[in-house]
Coordinates of C-alpha atoms in Angstrom, one line a residue:
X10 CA 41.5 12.5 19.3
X11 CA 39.8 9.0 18.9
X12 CA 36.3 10.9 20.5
X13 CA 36.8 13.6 17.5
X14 CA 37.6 10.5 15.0
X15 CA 34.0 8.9 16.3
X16 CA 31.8 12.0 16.7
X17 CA 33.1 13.1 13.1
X18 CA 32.0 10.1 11.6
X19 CA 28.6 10.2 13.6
X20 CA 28.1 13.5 11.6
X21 CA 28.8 12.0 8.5
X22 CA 26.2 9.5 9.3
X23 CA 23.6 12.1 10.8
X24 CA 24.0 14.8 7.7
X25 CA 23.8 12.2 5.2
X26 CA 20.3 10.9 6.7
X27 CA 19.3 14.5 7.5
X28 CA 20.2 15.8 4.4
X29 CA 18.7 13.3 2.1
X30 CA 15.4 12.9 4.2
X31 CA 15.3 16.1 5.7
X32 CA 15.4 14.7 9.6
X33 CA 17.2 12.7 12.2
X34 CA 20.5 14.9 12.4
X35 CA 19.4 15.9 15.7
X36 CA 17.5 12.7 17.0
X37 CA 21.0 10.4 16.0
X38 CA 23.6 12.4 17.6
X39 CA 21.2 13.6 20.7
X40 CA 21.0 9.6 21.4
X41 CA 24.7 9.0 21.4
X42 CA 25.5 11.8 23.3
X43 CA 22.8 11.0 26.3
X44 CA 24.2 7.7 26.0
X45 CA 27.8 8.7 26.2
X46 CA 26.7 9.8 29.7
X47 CA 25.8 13.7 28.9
X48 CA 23.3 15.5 30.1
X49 CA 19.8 16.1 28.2
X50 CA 20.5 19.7 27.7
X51 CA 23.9 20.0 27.0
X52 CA 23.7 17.5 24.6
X53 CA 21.0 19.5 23.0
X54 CA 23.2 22.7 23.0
X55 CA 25.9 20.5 21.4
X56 CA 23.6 19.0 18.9
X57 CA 22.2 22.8 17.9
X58 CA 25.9 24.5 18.1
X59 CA 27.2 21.6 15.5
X60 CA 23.8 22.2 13.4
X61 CA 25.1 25.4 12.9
X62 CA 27.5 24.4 10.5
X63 CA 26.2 21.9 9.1
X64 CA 22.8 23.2 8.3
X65 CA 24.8 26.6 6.6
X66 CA 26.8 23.8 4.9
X67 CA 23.6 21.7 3.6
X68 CA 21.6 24.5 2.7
X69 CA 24.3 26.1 0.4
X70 CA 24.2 22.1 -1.3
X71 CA 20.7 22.3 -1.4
X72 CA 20.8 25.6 -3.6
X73 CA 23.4 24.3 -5.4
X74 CA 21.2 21.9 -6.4
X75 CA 17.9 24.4 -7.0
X76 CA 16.2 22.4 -3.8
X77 CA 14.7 25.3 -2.4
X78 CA 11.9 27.2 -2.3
X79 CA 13.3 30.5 -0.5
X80 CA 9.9 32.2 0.6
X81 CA 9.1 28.6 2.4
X82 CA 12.3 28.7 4.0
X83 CA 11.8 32.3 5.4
X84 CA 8.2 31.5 6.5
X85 CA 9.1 28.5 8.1
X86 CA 12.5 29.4 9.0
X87 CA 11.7 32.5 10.9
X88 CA 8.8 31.5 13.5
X89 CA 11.0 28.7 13.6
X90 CA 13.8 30.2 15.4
X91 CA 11.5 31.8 17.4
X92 CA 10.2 28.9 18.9
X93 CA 13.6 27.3 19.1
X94 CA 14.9 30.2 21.4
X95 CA 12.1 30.0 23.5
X96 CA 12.4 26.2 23.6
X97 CA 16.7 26.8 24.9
X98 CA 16.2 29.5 27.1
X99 CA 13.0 29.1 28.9
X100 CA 11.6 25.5 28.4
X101 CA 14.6 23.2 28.0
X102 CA 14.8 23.1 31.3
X103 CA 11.8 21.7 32.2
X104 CA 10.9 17.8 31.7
X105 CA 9.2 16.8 27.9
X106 CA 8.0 13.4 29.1
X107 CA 4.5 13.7 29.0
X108 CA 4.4 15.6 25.9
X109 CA 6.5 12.8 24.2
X110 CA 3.6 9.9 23.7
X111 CA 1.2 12.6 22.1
X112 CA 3.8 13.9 19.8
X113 CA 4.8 10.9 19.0
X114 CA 1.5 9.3 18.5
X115 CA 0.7 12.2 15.9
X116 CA 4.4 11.5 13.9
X117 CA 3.7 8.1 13.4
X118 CA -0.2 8.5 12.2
X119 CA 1.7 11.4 9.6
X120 CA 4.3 8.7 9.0
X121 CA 1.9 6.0 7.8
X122 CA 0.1 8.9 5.4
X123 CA 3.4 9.8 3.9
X124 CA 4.3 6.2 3.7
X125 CA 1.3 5.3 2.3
X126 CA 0.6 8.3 0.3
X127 CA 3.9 8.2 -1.8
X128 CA 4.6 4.5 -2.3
X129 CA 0.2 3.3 -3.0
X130 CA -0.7 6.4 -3.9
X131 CA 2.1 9.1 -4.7
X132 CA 0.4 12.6 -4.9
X133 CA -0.3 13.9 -8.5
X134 CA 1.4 17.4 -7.6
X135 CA 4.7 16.0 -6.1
X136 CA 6.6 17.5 -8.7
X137 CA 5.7 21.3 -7.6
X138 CA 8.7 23.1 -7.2
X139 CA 7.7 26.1 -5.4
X140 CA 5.4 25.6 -2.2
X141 CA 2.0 26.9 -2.1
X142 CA 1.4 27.5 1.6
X143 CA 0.8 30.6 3.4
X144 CA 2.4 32.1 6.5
X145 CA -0.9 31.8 7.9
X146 CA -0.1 27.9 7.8
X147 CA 3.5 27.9 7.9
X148 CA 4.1 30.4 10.8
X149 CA 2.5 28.0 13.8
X150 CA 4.3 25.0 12.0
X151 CA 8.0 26.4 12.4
X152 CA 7.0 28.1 16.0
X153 CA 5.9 24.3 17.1
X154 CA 8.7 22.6 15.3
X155 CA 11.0 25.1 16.7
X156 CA 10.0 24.6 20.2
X157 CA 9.9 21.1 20.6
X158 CA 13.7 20.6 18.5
X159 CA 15.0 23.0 21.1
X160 CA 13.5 21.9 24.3
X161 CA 13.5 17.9 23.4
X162 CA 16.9 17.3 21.3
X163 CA 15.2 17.6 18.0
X164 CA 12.0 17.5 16.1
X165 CA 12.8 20.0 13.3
X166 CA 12.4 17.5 10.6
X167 CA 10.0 15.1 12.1
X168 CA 7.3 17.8 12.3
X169 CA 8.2 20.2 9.6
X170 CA 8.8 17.8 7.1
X171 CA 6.7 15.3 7.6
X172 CA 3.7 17.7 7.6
X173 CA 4.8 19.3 4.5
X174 CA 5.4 15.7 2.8
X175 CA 1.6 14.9 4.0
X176 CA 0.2 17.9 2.2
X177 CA 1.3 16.6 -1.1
X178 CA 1.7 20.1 -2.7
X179 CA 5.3 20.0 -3.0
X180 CA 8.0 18.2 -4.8
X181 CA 9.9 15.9 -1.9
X182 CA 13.0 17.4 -2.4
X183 CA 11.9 20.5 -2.3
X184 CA 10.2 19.7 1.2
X185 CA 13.3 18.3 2.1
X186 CA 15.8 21.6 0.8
X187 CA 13.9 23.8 2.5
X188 CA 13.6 22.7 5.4
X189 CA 17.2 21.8 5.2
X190 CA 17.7 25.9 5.0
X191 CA 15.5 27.0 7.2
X192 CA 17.5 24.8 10.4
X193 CA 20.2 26.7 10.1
X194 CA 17.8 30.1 11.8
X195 CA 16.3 27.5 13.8
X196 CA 19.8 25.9 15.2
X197 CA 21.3 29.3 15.5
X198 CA 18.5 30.9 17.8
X199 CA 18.8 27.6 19.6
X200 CA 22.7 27.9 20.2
X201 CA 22.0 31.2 21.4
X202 CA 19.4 30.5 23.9
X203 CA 21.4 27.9 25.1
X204 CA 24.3 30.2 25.5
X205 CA 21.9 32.4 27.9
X206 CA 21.1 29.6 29.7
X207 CA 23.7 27.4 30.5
X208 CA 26.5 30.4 30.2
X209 CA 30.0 29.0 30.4
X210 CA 29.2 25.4 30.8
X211 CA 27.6 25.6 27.3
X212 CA 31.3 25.1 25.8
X213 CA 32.1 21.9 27.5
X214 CA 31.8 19.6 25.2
X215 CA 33.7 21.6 22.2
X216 CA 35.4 18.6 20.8
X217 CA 31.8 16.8 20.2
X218 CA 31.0 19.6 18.6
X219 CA 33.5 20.4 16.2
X220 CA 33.4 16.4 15.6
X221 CA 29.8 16.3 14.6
X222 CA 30.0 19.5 12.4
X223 CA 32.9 18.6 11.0
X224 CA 31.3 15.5 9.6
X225 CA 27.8 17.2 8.9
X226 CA 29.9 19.6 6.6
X227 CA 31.3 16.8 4.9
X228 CA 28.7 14.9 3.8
X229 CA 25.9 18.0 3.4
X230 CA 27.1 18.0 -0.5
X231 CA 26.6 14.6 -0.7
X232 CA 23.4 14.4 0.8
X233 CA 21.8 17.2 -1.6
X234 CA 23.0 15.2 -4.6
X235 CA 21.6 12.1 -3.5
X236 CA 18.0 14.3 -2.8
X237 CA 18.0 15.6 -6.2
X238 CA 18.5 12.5 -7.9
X239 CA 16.2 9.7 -6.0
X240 CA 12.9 9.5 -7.5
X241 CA 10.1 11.2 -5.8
X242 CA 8.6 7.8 -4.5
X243 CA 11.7 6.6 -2.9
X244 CA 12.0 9.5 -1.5
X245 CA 8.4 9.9 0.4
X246 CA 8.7 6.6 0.6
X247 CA 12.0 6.4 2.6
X248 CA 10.9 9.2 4.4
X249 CA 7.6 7.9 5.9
X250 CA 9.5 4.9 7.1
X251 CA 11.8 6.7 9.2
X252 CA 9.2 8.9 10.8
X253 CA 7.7 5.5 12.2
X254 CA 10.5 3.5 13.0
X255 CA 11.7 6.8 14.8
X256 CA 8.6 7.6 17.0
X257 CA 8.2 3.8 17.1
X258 CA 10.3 3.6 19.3
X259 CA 9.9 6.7 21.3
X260 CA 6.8 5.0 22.4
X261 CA 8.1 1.9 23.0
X262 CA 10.4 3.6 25.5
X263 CA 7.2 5.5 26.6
X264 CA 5.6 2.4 27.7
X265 CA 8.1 0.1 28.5
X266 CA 7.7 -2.1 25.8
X267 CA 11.2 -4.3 25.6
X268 CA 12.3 -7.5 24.8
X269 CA 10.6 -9.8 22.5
X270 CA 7.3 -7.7 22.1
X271 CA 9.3 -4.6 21.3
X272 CA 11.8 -6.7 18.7
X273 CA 8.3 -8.5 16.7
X274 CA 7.1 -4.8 16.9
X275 CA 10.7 -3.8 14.8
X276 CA 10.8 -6.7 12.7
X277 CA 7.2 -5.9 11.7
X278 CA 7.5 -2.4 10.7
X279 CA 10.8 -2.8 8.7
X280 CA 9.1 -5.8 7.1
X281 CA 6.4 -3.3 5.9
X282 CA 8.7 -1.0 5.1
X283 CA 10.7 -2.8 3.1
X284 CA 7.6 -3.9 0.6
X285 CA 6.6 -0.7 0.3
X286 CA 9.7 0.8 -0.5
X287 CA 9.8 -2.2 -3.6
X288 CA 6.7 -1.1 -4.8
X289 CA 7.9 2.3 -4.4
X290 CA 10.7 1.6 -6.9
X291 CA 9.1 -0.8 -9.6
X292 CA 6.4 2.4 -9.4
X293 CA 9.4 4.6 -10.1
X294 CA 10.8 1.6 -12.5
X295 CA 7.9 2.1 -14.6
X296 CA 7.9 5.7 -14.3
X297 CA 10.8 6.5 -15.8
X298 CA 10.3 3.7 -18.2
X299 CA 7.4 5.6 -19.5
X300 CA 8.7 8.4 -19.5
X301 CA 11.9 7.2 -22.1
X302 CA 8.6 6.0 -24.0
X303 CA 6.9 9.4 -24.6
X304 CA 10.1 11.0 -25.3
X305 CA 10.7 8.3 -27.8
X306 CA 7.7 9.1 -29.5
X307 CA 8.1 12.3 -30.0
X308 CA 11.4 11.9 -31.4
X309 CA 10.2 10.1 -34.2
X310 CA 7.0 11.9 -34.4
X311 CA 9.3 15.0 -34.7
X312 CA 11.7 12.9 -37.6
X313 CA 8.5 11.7 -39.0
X314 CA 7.5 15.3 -39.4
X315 CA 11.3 16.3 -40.8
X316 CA 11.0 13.9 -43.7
X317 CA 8.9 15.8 -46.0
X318 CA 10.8 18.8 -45.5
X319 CA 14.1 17.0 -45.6
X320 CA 12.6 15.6 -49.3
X321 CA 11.7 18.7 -50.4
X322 CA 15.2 20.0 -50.4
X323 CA 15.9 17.3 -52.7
X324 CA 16.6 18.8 -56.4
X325 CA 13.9 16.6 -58.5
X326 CA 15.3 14.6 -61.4
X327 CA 13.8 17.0 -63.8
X328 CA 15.9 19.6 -62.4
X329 CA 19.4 17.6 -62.9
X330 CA 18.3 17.1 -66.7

């Protein structure tokens, strides 16, 4: 009972991150679960089985809260869960070690552009609400993304997202809804490749699993109100940050970089981080305060307009006599 206690509020935790930022669901839980002493791939399987609910749960917020873009979601979504049931029943098997400094090295360079991009330099179409790209585009994204969340713990986000964010065609939390929606094809497929491949040992570890869905489900409401409400800035901004700090440290790990290198390293990027995100909000700040501004304006324009009209109502004093 205490394990379902913790691994419920680990999924509060995860969902609240993956639902506001669009990532790190399956990266958080994957971690505690290796650590807790289970194995690599049926701590993926659990990780995927919980998305299940969660991601149904955080996708019905995110269209609650008009965060998605359906035809991104199906072109993403679909190739996605292809690659993810490749990833469980063929390839999760097999060791993603070397593949893990590349990948990473290519997250953190997207993670500075969205950092930078969104807190220097937001993009002047981040308000787009429906997503431009093609399937020709989006199709070899969600196979990749797919492939690499099923076979390595997760990736979904990291790669979908943070490409999406880097194009600077579509409104953040639109980004962020969609891909929110289109995990839940991608963490099915999973679970069922998973199920093919590890057969009755697959259900193992039910009480992590109905721990961390339980808690994903929630806080998935939560997490799509906070998205539709945090400026676009913040958001990117955010965002970007935890793509780096994330595959910081994968590399890190990759080359055995510990101790007092690895904790300067840390303090460094969070330091970054941290200005950026306050320049990020005083941009945001000033944003809205403009905003309030131009809609000021135009009130009194439009009362500054009304007041000859509202005098010529007026019955003139030649009318009275």
């Amino acid at each position: 009972m205490f394990k379902l206690l913790i691994f419920t509020l680990v999924g509060v935790g995860a969902q609240l991150v993956d639902g506001a930022l669009g990532m790190a669901f399956g990266v958080t839980a994957t971690t505690l679960l290796v650590f807790s002493g289970v194995g690599p791939a049926h701590a993926s399987a659990a990780v995927h089985f919980a998305e299940v609910g969660t991601t149904l749960a955080s996708g019905a917020s995110h269209w609650r809260f008009r965060n998605i873009d359906w035809p991104l979601v199906l072109r993403l979504g679909v190739p996605g869960a292809i690659g993810a049931f490749l990833g469980a029943t063929v390839l999760s098997q097999l060791s993603t070690a070397a593949a893990v400094p590349v990948t990473s090295t290519i997250l953190l360079a997207i993670g500075v552009y969205v950092l930078l991009r969104f807190s220097i330099r937001p993009p002047a179409v981040n308000d787009a609400r429906t997503s431009p790209h093609t399937a020709k585009f989006l199709s070899p994204l969600g196979l990749f993304g797919g492939f690499i969340d099923a076979s390595g713990g997760g990736g979904w986000g990291p790669i979908t997202t943070s490409t999406l964010l880097s194009r600077g065609k579509t409104a953040p939390r639109t980004v962020i809804g969609s891909v929110s929606a289109s995990e839940f094809l991608v963490s099915a497929a999973a679970s069922i490749g998973f199920i093919f491949g590890l057969g009755s040992d697959f259900f193992d570890n039910i009480p992590i699993i109905a721990g961390l869905a339980l808690g994903g489900i929630i806080a998935a409401p939560v997490a799509a109100w906070l998205v539709s409400r945090v400026p676009a800035t913040l958001l990117g901004t955010g965002v970007g940050g935890i793509i780096i700090i994330t595959n910081a440290q994968k590399l890190f790990k990759t080359f055995e970089v510990t101790g007092v290198p690895a904790a300067l390293g840390y303090i460094a990027l969070v330091t970054v981080w941290a200005g950026l995100l306050v320049v990020a909000w005083r941009r945001s700040r000033l944003s809205a305060a403009e905003a309030a501004g131009d809609l000021h304006r135009i009130d009194t324009e439009i009362d500054t307009l009304g007041e000859p009209e509202a005098q010529s109502l007026e019955p003139s004093t030649g009318d009275k006599a």
